PDB file of C-alpha atoms in Angstrom:
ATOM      1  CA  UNK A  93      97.505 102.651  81.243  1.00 75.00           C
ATOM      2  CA  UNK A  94      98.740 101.553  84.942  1.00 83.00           C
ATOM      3  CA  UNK A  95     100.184  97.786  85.144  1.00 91.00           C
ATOM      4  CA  UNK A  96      98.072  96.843  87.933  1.00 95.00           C
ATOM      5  CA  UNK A  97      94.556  98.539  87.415  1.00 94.00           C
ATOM      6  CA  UNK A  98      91.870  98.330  90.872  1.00 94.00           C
ATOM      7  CA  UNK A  99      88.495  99.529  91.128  1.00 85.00           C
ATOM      8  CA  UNK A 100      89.417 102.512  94.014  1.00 82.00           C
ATOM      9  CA  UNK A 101      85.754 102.226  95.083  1.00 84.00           C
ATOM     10  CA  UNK A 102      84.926 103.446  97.997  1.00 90.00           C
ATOM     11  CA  UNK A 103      82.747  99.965  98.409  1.00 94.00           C
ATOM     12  CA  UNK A 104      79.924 100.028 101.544  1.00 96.00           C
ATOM     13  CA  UNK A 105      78.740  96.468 102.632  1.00 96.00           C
ATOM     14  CA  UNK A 106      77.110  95.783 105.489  1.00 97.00           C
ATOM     15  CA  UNK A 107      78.670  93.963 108.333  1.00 97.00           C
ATOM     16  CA  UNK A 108      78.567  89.769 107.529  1.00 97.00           C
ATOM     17  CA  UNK A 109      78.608  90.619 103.679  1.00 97.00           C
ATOM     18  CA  UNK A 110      81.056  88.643 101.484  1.00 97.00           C
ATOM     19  CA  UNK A 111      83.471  91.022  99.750  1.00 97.00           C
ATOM     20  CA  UNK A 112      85.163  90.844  96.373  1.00 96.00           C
ATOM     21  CA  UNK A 113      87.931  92.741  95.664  1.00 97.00           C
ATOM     22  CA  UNK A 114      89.770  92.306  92.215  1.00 96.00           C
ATOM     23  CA  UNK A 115      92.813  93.582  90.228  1.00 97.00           C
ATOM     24  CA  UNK A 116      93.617  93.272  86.791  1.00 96.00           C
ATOM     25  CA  UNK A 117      97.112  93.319  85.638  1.00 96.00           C
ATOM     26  CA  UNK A 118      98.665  93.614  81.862  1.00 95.00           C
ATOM     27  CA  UNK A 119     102.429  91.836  82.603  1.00 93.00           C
ATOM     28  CA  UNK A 120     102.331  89.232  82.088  1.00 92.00           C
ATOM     29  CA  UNK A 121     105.880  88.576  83.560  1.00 91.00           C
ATOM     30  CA  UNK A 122     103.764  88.884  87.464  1.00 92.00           C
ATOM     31  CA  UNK A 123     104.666  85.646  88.776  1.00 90.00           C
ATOM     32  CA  UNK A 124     103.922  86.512  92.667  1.00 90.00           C
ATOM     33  CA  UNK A 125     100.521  88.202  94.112  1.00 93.00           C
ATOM     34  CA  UNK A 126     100.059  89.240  97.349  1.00 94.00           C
ATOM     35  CA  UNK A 127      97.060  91.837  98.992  1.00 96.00           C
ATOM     36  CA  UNK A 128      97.844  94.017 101.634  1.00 96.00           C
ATOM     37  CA  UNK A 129      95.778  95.895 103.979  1.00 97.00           C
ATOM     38  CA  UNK A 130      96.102  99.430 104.735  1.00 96.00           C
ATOM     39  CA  UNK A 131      94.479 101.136 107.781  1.00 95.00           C
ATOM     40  CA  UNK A 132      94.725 104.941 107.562  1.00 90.00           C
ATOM     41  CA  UNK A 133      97.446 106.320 108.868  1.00 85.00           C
ATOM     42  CA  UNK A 134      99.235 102.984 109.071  1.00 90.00           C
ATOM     43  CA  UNK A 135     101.723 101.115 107.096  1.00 93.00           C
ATOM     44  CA  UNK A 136     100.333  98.166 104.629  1.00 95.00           C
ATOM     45  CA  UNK A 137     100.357  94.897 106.607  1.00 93.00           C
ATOM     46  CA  UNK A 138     100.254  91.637 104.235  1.00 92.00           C
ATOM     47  CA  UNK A 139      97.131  89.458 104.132  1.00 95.00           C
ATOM     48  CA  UNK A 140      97.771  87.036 101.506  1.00 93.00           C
ATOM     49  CA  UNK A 141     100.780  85.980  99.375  1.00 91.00           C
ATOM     50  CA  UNK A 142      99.809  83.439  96.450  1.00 89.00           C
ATOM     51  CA  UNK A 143     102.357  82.050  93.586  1.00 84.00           C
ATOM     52  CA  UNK A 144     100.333  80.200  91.783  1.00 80.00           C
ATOM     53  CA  UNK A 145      97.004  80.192  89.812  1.00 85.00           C
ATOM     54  CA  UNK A 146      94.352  78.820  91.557  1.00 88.00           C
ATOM     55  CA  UNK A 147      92.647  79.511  95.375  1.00 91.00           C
ATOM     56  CA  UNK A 148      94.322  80.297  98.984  1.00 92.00           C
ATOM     57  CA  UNK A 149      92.426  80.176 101.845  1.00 94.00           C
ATOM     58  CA  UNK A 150      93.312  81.221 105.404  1.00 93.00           C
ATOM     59  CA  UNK A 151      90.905  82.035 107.973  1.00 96.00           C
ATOM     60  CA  UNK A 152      87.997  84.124 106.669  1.00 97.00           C
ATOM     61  CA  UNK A 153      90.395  85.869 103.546  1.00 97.00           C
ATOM     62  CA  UNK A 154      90.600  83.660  99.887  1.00 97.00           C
ATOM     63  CA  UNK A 155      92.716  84.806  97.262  1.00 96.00           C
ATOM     64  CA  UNK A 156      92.447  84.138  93.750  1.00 96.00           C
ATOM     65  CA  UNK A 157      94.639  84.272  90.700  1.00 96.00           C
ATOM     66  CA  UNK A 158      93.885  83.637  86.998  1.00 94.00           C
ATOM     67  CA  UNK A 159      97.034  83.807  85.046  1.00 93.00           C
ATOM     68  CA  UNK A 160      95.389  83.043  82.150  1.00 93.00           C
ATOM     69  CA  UNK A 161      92.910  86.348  82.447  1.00 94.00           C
ATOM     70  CA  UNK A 162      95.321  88.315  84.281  1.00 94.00           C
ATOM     71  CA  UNK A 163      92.845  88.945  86.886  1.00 94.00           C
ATOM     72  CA  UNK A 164      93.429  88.205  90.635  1.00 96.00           C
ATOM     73  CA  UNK A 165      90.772  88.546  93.395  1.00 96.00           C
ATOM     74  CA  UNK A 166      90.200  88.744  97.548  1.00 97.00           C
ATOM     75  CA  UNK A 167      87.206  87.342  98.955  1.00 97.00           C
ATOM     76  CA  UNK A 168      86.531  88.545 102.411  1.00 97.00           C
ATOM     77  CA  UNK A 169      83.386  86.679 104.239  1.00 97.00           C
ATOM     78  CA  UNK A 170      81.608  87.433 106.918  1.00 97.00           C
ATOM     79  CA  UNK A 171      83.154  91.051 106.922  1.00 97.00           C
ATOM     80  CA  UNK A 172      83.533  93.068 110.059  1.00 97.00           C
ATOM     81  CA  UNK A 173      83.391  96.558 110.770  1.00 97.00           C
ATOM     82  CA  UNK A 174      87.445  96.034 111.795  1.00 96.00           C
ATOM     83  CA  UNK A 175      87.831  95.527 107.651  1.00 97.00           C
ATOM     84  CA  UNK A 176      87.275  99.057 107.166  1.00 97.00           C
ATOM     85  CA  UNK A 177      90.317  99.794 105.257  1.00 97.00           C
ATOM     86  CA  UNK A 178      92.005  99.984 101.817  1.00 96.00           C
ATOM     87  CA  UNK A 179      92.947  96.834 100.189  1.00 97.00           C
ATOM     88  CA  UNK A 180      95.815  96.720  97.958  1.00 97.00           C
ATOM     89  CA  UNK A 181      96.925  94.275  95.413  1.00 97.00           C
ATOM     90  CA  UNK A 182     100.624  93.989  94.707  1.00 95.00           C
ATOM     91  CA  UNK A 183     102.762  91.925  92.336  1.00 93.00           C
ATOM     92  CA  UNK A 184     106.116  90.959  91.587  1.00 89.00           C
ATOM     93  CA  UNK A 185     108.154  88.896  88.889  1.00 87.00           C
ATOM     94  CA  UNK A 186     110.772  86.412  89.859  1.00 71.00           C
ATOM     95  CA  UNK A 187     113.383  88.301  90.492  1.00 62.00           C
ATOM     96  CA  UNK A 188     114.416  90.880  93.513  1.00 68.00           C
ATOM     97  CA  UNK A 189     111.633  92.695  95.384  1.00 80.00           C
ATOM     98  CA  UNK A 190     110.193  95.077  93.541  1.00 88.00           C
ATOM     99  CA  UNK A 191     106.096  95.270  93.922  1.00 91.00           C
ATOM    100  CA  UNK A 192     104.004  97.234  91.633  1.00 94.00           C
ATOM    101  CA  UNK A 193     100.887  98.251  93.831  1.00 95.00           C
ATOM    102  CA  UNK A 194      97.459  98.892  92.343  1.00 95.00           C
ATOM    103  CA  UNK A 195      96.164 101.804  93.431  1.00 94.00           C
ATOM    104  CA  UNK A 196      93.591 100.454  96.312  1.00 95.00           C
ATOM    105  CA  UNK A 197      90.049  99.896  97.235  1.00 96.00           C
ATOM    106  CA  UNK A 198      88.635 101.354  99.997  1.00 95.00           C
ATOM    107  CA  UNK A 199      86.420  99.150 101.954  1.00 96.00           C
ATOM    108  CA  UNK A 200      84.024 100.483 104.502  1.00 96.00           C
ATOM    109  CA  UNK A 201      81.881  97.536 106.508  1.00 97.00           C
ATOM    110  CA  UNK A 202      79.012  99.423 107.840  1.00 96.00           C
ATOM    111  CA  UNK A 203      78.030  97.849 111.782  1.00 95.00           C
TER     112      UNK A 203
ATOM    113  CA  UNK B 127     109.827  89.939 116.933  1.00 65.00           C
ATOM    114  CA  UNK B 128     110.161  93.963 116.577  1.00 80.00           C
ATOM    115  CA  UNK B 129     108.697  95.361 113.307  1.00 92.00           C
ATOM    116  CA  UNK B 130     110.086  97.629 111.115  1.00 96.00           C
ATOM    117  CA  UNK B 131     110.739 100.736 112.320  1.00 97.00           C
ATOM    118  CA  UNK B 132     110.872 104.439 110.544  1.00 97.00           C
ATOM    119  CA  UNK B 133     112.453 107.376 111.851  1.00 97.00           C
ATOM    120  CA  UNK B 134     111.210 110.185 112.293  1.00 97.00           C
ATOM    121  CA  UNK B 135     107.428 109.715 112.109  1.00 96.00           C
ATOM    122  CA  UNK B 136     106.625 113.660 110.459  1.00 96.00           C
ATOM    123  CA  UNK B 137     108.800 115.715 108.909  1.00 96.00           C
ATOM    124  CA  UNK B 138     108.137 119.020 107.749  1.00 97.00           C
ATOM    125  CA  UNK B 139     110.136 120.928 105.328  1.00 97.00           C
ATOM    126  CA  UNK B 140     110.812 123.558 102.652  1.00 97.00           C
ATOM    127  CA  UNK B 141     111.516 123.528  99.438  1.00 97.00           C
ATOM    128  CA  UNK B 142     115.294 123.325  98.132  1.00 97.00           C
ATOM    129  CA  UNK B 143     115.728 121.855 101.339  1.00 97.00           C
ATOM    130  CA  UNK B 144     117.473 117.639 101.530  1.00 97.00           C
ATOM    131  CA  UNK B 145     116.309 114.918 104.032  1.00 98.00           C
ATOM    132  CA  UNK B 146     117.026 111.713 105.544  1.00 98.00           C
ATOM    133  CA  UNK B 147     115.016 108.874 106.660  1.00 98.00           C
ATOM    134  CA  UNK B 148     116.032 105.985 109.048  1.00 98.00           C
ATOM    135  CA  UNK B 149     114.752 102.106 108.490  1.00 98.00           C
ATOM    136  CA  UNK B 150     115.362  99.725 110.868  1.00 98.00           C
ATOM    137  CA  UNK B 151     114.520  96.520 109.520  1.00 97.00           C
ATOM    138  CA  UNK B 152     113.154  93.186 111.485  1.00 95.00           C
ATOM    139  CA  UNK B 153     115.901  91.283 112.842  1.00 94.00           C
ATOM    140  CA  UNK B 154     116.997  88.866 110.364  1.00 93.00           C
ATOM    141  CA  UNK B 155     116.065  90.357 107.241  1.00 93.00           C
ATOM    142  CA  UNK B 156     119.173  91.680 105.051  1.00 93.00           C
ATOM    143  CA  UNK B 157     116.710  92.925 102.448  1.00 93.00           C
ATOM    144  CA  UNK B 158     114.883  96.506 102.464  1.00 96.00           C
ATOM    145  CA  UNK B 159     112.940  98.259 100.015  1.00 95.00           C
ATOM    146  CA  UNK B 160     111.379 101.804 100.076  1.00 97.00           C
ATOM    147  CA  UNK B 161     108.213 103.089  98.339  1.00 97.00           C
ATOM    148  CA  UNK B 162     106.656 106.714  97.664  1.00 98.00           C
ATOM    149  CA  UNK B 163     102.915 106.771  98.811  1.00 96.00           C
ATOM    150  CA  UNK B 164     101.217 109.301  97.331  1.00 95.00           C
ATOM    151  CA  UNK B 165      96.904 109.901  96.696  1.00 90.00           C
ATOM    152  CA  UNK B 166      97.513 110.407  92.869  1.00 88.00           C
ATOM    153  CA  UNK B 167     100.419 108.086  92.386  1.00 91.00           C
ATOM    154  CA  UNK B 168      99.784 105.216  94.798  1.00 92.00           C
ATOM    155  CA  UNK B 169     102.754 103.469  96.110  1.00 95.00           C
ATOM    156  CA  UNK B 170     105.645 103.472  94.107  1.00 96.00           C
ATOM    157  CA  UNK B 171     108.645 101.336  93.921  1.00 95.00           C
ATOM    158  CA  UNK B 172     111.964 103.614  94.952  1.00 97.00           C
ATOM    159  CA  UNK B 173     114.658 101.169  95.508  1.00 95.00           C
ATOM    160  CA  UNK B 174     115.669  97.951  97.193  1.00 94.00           C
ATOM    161  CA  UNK B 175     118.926  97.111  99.270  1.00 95.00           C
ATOM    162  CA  UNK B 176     120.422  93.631  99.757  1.00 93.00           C
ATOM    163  CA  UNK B 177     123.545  92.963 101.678  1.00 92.00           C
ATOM    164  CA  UNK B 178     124.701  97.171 101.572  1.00 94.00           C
ATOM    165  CA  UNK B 179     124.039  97.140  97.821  1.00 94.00           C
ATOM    166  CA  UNK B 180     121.411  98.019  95.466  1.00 93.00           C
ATOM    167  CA  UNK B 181     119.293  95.820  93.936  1.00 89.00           C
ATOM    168  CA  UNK B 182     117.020  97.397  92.084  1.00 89.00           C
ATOM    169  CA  UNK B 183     115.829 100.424  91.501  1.00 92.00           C
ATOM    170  CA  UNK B 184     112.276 101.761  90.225  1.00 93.00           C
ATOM    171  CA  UNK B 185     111.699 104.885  88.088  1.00 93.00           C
ATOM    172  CA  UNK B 186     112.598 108.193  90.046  1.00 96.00           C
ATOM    173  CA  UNK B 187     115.349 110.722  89.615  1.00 96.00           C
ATOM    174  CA  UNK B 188     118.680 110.816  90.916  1.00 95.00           C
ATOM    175  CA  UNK B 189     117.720 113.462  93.824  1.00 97.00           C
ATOM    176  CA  UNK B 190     115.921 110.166  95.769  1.00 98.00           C
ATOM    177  CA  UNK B 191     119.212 108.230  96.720  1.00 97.00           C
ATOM    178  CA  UNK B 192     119.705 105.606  99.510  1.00 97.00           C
ATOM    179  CA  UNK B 193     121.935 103.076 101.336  1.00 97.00           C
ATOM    180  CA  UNK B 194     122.472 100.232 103.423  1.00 97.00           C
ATOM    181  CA  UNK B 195     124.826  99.673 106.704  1.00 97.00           C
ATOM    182  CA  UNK B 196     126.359  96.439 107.507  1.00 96.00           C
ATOM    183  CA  UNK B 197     123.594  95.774 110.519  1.00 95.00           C
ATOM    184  CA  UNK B 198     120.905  95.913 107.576  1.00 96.00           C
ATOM    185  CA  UNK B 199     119.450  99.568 108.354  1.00 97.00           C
ATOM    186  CA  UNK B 200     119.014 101.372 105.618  1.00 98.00           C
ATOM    187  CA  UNK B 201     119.138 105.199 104.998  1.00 98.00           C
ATOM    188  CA  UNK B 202     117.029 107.171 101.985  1.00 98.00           C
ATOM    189  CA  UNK B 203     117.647 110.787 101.071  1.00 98.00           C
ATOM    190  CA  UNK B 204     116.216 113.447  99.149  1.00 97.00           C
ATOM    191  CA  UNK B 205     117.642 116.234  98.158  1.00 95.00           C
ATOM    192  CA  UNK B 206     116.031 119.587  96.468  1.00 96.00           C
ATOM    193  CA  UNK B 207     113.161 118.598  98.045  1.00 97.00           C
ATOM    194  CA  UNK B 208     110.590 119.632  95.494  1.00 97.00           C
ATOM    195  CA  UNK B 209     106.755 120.274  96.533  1.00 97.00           C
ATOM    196  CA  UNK B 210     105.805 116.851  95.180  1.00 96.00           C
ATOM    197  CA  UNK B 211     108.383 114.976  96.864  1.00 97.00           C
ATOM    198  CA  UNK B 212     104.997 115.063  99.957  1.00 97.00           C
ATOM    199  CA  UNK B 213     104.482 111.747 100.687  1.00 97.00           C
ATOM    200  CA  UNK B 214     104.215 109.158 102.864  1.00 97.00           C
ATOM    201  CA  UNK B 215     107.514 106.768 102.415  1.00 98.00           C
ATOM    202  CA  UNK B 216     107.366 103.064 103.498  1.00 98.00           C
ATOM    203  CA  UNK B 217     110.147 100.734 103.922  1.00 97.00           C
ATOM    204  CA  UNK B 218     109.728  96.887 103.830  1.00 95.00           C
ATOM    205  CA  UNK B 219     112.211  94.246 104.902  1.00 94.00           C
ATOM    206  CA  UNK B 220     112.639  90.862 104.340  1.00 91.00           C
ATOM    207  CA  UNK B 221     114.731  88.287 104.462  1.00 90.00           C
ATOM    208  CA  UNK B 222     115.701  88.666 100.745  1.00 80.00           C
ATOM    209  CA  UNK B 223     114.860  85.538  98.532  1.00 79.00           C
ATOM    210  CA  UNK B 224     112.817  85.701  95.151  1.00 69.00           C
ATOM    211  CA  UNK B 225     110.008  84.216  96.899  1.00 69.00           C
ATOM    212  CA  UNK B 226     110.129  86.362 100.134  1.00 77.00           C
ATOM    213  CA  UNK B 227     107.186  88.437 101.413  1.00 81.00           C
ATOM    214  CA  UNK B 228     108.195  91.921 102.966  1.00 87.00           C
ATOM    215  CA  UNK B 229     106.687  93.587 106.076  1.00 91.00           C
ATOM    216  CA  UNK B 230     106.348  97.067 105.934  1.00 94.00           C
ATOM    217  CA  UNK B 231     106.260  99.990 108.643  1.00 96.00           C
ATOM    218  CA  UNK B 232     104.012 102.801 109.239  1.00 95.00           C
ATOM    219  CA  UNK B 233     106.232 105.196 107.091  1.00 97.00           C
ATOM    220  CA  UNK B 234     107.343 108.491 107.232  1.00 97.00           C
ATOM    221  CA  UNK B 235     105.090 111.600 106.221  1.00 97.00           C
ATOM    222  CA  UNK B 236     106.796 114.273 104.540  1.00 97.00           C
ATOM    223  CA  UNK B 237     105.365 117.702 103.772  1.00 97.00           C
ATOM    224  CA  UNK B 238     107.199 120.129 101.562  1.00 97.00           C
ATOM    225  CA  UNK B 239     106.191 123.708 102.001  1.00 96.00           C
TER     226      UNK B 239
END
Protein backbone atom coordinates (compact mmCIF):
# COMPACT_ATOMS: atom_id res chain seq x y z
CA UNK A 1 0.00 0.00 0.00
CA UNK A 2 1.30 3.59 -1.34
CA UNK A 3 1.67 6.40 1.54
CA UNK A 4 -0.29 8.87 -0.24
CA UNK A 5 -3.25 7.00 -2.05
CA UNK A 6 -5.48 9.42 -4.94
CA UNK A 7 -8.34 8.46 -6.89
CA UNK A 8 -6.32 8.71 -10.62
CA UNK A 9 -9.77 9.32 -12.14
CA UNK A 10 -9.90 10.58 -15.15
CA UNK A 11 -12.89 12.97 -13.61
CA UNK A 12 -15.21 14.96 -16.52
CA UNK A 13 -17.20 18.01 -15.09
CA UNK A 14 -18.62 20.41 -16.96
CA UNK A 15 -17.31 23.89 -17.15
CA UNK A 16 -18.65 26.07 -13.73
CA UNK A 17 -18.81 22.65 -11.76
CA UNK A 18 -17.26 22.60 -8.25
CA UNK A 19 -14.50 19.98 -8.08
CA UNK A 20 -13.31 17.77 -5.25
CA UNK A 21 -10.23 16.27 -5.33
CA UNK A 22 -8.98 14.20 -2.23
CA UNK A 23 -5.95 12.19 -0.95
CA UNK A 24 -5.66 9.94 1.76
CA UNK A 25 -2.44 9.41 3.47
CA UNK A 26 -1.30 6.58 6.20
CA UNK A 27 1.89 8.70 7.99
CA UNK A 28 1.02 10.04 10.11
CA UNK A 29 4.40 11.93 10.58
CA UNK A 30 2.91 14.40 7.19
CA UNK A 31 3.03 17.61 8.82
CA UNK A 32 3.00 19.84 5.44
CA UNK A 33 0.37 19.44 2.36
CA UNK A 34 0.58 21.10 -0.64
CA UNK A 35 -1.38 20.28 -4.37
CA UNK A 36 0.26 20.87 -7.41
CA UNK A 37 -0.93 21.14 -10.85
CA UNK A 38 0.43 19.39 -13.72
CA UNK A 39 -0.30 20.34 -17.37
CA UNK A 40 0.95 17.68 -19.81
CA UNK A 41 4.07 18.01 -20.87
CA UNK A 42 4.89 20.56 -18.19
CA UNK A 43 6.53 20.59 -14.89
CA UNK A 44 4.11 20.58 -11.59
CA UNK A 45 3.47 24.22 -10.62
CA UNK A 46 2.20 24.62 -6.81
CA UNK A 47 -1.39 25.67 -6.10
CA UNK A 48 -1.74 25.40 -2.50
CA UNK A 49 0.61 24.84 0.49
CA UNK A 50 -1.35 24.26 3.92
CA UNK A 51 0.38 23.32 7.49
CA UNK A 52 -2.26 23.01 9.41
CA UNK A 53 -5.67 21.21 9.80
CA UNK A 54 -8.38 23.14 8.86
CA UNK A 55 -9.39 25.33 5.37
CA UNK A 56 -7.16 27.66 2.90
CA UNK A 57 -8.68 29.66 0.56
CA UNK A 58 -7.15 31.69 -2.28
CA UNK A 59 -8.93 32.80 -5.21
CA UNK A 60 -11.28 30.15 -6.61
CA UNK A 61 -8.87 26.93 -5.09
CA UNK A 62 -9.69 25.71 -1.07
CA UNK A 63 -7.66 23.22 0.46
CA UNK A 64 -8.49 21.04 3.18
CA UNK A 65 -6.71 18.91 5.72
CA UNK A 66 -8.02 16.52 8.40
CA UNK A 67 -5.19 15.28 10.45
CA UNK A 68 -7.29 13.48 12.45
CA UNK A 69 -8.72 11.25 9.26
CA UNK A 70 -5.67 11.55 7.35
CA UNK A 71 -7.57 12.80 4.50
CA UNK A 72 -6.79 16.13 2.69
CA UNK A 73 -8.92 17.67 -0.12
CA UNK A 74 -8.95 20.56 -3.17
CA UNK A 75 -12.03 22.22 -3.96
CA UNK A 76 -11.95 23.91 -7.27
CA UNK A 77 -15.26 26.18 -8.06
CA UNK A 78 -16.45 27.48 -10.85
CA UNK A 79 -13.98 25.24 -12.94
CA UNK A 80 -12.71 26.26 -16.32
CA UNK A 81 -11.81 24.45 -19.26
CA UNK A 82 -7.97 25.98 -18.44
CA UNK A 83 -8.21 23.29 -15.24
CA UNK A 84 -7.82 20.52 -17.52
CA UNK A 85 -4.93 18.93 -15.93
CA UNK A 86 -3.66 16.44 -13.31
CA UNK A 87 -3.81 17.42 -9.78
CA UNK A 88 -1.35 16.14 -7.42
CA UNK A 89 -1.25 15.99 -3.73
CA UNK A 90 2.13 16.04 -2.03
CA UNK A 91 3.33 15.88 1.57
CA UNK A 92 6.19 16.31 3.67
CA UNK A 93 7.26 15.90 7.46
CA UNK A 94 9.19 18.53 9.27
CA UNK A 95 12.27 18.02 8.26
CA UNK A 96 14.31 18.65 4.76
CA UNK A 97 12.36 18.54 1.48
CA UNK A 98 11.43 15.44 0.65
CA UNK A 99 7.61 15.17 -0.88
CA UNK A 100 5.90 11.96 -1.31
CA UNK A 101 3.45 12.59 -4.34
CA UNK A 102 0.18 10.71 -4.75
CA UNK A 103 -0.13 9.45 -7.86
CA UNK A 104 -2.64 12.21 -9.55
CA UNK A 105 -6.07 12.90 -10.75
CA UNK A 106 -6.71 13.83 -13.99
CA UNK A 107 -9.20 16.52 -14.37
CA UNK A 108 -10.84 17.27 -17.65
CA UNK A 109 -13.47 20.49 -17.53
CA UNK A 110 -15.54 19.93 -20.52
CA UNK A 111 -16.46 23.79 -22.31
CA UNK B 1 12.32 36.14 -11.38
CA UNK B 2 13.70 33.23 -13.85
CA UNK B 3 12.31 29.73 -13.07
CA UNK B 4 14.02 26.75 -12.80
CA UNK B 5 15.63 25.64 -15.58
CA UNK B 6 16.57 21.88 -16.94
CA UNK B 7 19.03 21.06 -19.41
CA UNK B 8 18.66 19.39 -22.00
CA UNK B 9 14.90 19.18 -22.61
CA UNK B 10 15.03 15.25 -24.48
CA UNK B 11 17.50 12.97 -24.28
CA UNK B 12 17.64 9.84 -25.99
CA UNK B 13 19.80 6.99 -25.16
CA UNK B 14 20.86 3.33 -25.02
CA UNK B 15 21.16 1.04 -22.68
CA UNK B 16 24.57 0.60 -20.62
CA UNK B 17 24.94 4.00 -21.60
CA UNK B 18 25.47 7.12 -18.31
CA UNK B 19 23.90 10.66 -18.40
CA UNK B 20 23.88 13.98 -16.98
CA UNK B 21 21.30 16.49 -16.30
CA UNK B 22 21.75 20.28 -15.59
CA UNK B 23 19.40 22.31 -12.88
CA UNK B 24 19.60 25.72 -12.63
CA UNK B 25 17.77 26.76 -9.74
CA UNK B 26 15.77 30.29 -9.11
CA UNK B 27 18.02 32.84 -7.92
CA UNK B 28 18.13 32.72 -4.29
CA UNK B 29 17.29 29.33 -3.52
CA UNK B 30 20.38 27.15 -2.12
CA UNK B 31 18.07 24.14 -1.95
CA UNK B 32 17.31 21.58 -4.96
CA UNK B 33 15.66 18.41 -5.09
CA UNK B 34 15.15 15.93 -8.03
CA UNK B 35 12.28 13.47 -8.66
CA UNK B 36 11.71 10.40 -11.16
CA UNK B 37 8.28 10.83 -13.00
CA UNK B 38 7.19 7.87 -14.25
CA UNK B 39 3.16 6.56 -15.45
CA UNK B 40 3.45 3.45 -13.09
CA UNK B 41 5.53 4.94 -10.35
CA UNK B 42 4.41 8.57 -10.13
CA UNK B 43 6.92 11.00 -8.96
CA UNK B 44 9.45 9.82 -6.83
CA UNK B 45 11.71 11.41 -4.39
CA UNK B 46 15.62 11.00 -5.73
CA UNK B 47 17.59 13.31 -3.65
CA UNK B 48 17.86 16.80 -2.25
CA UNK B 49 20.98 19.23 -2.14
CA UNK B 50 21.51 22.06 0.38
CA UNK B 51 24.52 24.25 0.44
CA UNK B 52 26.77 21.49 -2.10
CA UNK B 53 25.70 18.67 0.23
CA UNK B 54 23.17 16.07 0.44
CA UNK B 55 20.37 16.18 2.40
CA UNK B 56 18.42 13.53 1.90
CA UNK B 57 18.05 10.96 -0.15
CA UNK B 58 14.88 8.76 -1.22
CA UNK B 59 14.94 5.05 -2.14
CA UNK B 60 16.93 4.39 -5.49
CA UNK B 61 20.20 2.67 -6.20
CA UNK B 62 23.55 3.92 -6.20
CA UNK B 63 23.69 4.22 -10.23
CA UNK B 64 21.29 7.66 -9.73
CA UNK B 65 24.01 9.99 -8.10
CA UNK B 66 24.08 13.85 -7.99
CA UNK B 67 25.72 17.11 -6.82
CA UNK B 68 25.69 20.60 -6.07
CA UNK B 69 28.15 23.64 -7.20
CA UNK B 70 28.82 26.54 -5.06
CA UNK B 71 26.34 28.93 -7.36
CA UNK B 72 23.48 26.38 -6.26
CA UNK B 73 23.18 24.38 -9.72
CA UNK B 74 22.95 21.11 -9.28
CA UNK B 75 24.04 18.12 -11.50
CA UNK B 76 22.23 14.37 -11.46
CA UNK B 77 23.71 11.35 -13.20
CA UNK B 78 22.85 8.01 -14.17
CA UNK B 79 24.87 5.57 -15.05
CA UNK B 80 24.06 1.93 -16.71
CA UNK B 81 21.22 3.46 -17.87
CA UNK B 82 18.76 0.62 -17.61
CA UNK B 83 15.39 0.56 -19.81
CA UNK B 84 13.40 1.74 -16.80
CA UNK B 85 15.53 4.50 -15.90
CA UNK B 86 12.67 6.38 -18.95
CA UNK B 87 11.36 9.07 -17.27
CA UNK B 88 10.64 12.38 -16.99
CA UNK B 89 13.08 13.97 -14.11
CA UNK B 90 12.05 17.22 -12.29
CA UNK B 91 14.11 19.37 -10.18
CA UNK B 92 12.65 21.81 -7.56
CA UNK B 93 14.41 24.61 -5.74
CA UNK B 94 13.83 26.49 -2.90
CA UNK B 95 15.14 28.51 -0.61
CA UNK B 96 15.75 25.60 1.86
CA UNK B 97 13.84 25.96 5.27
CA UNK B 98 11.55 23.13 6.83
CA UNK B 99 8.66 25.13 5.92
CA UNK B 100 9.73 26.11 2.32
CA UNK B 101 7.63 25.37 -0.79
CA UNK B 102 9.72 24.31 -3.96
CA UNK B 103 9.09 25.35 -7.60
CA UNK B 104 9.71 22.90 -10.02
CA UNK B 105 10.73 22.95 -13.87
CA UNK B 106 9.42 21.30 -16.85
CA UNK B 107 11.96 18.34 -16.47
CA UNK B 108 13.93 16.37 -18.55
CA UNK B 109 12.52 13.33 -20.67
CA UNK B 110 14.69 10.48 -20.94
CA UNK B 111 14.18 7.49 -23.21
CA UNK B 112 16.35 4.43 -22.92
CA UNK B 113 16.42 2.27 -25.98
Amino acid sequence: QKEVEQDPGPLSVPEGAIVSLNCTYSNSAFQYFMWYRQYSRKGPELLMYTYSSGNKEDGRFTAQVDKSSKYISLFIRDSQPSDSATYLCAMKVDAGNMLTFGGGTRLMVKP
Amino acid sequence: KAGVTQTPRYLIKTRGQQVTLSCSPISGHRSVSWYQQTPGQGLQFLFEYFSETQRNKGNFPGRFSGRQFSNSRSEMNVSTLELGDSALYLCASSFGDLTDTQYFGPGTRLTVL
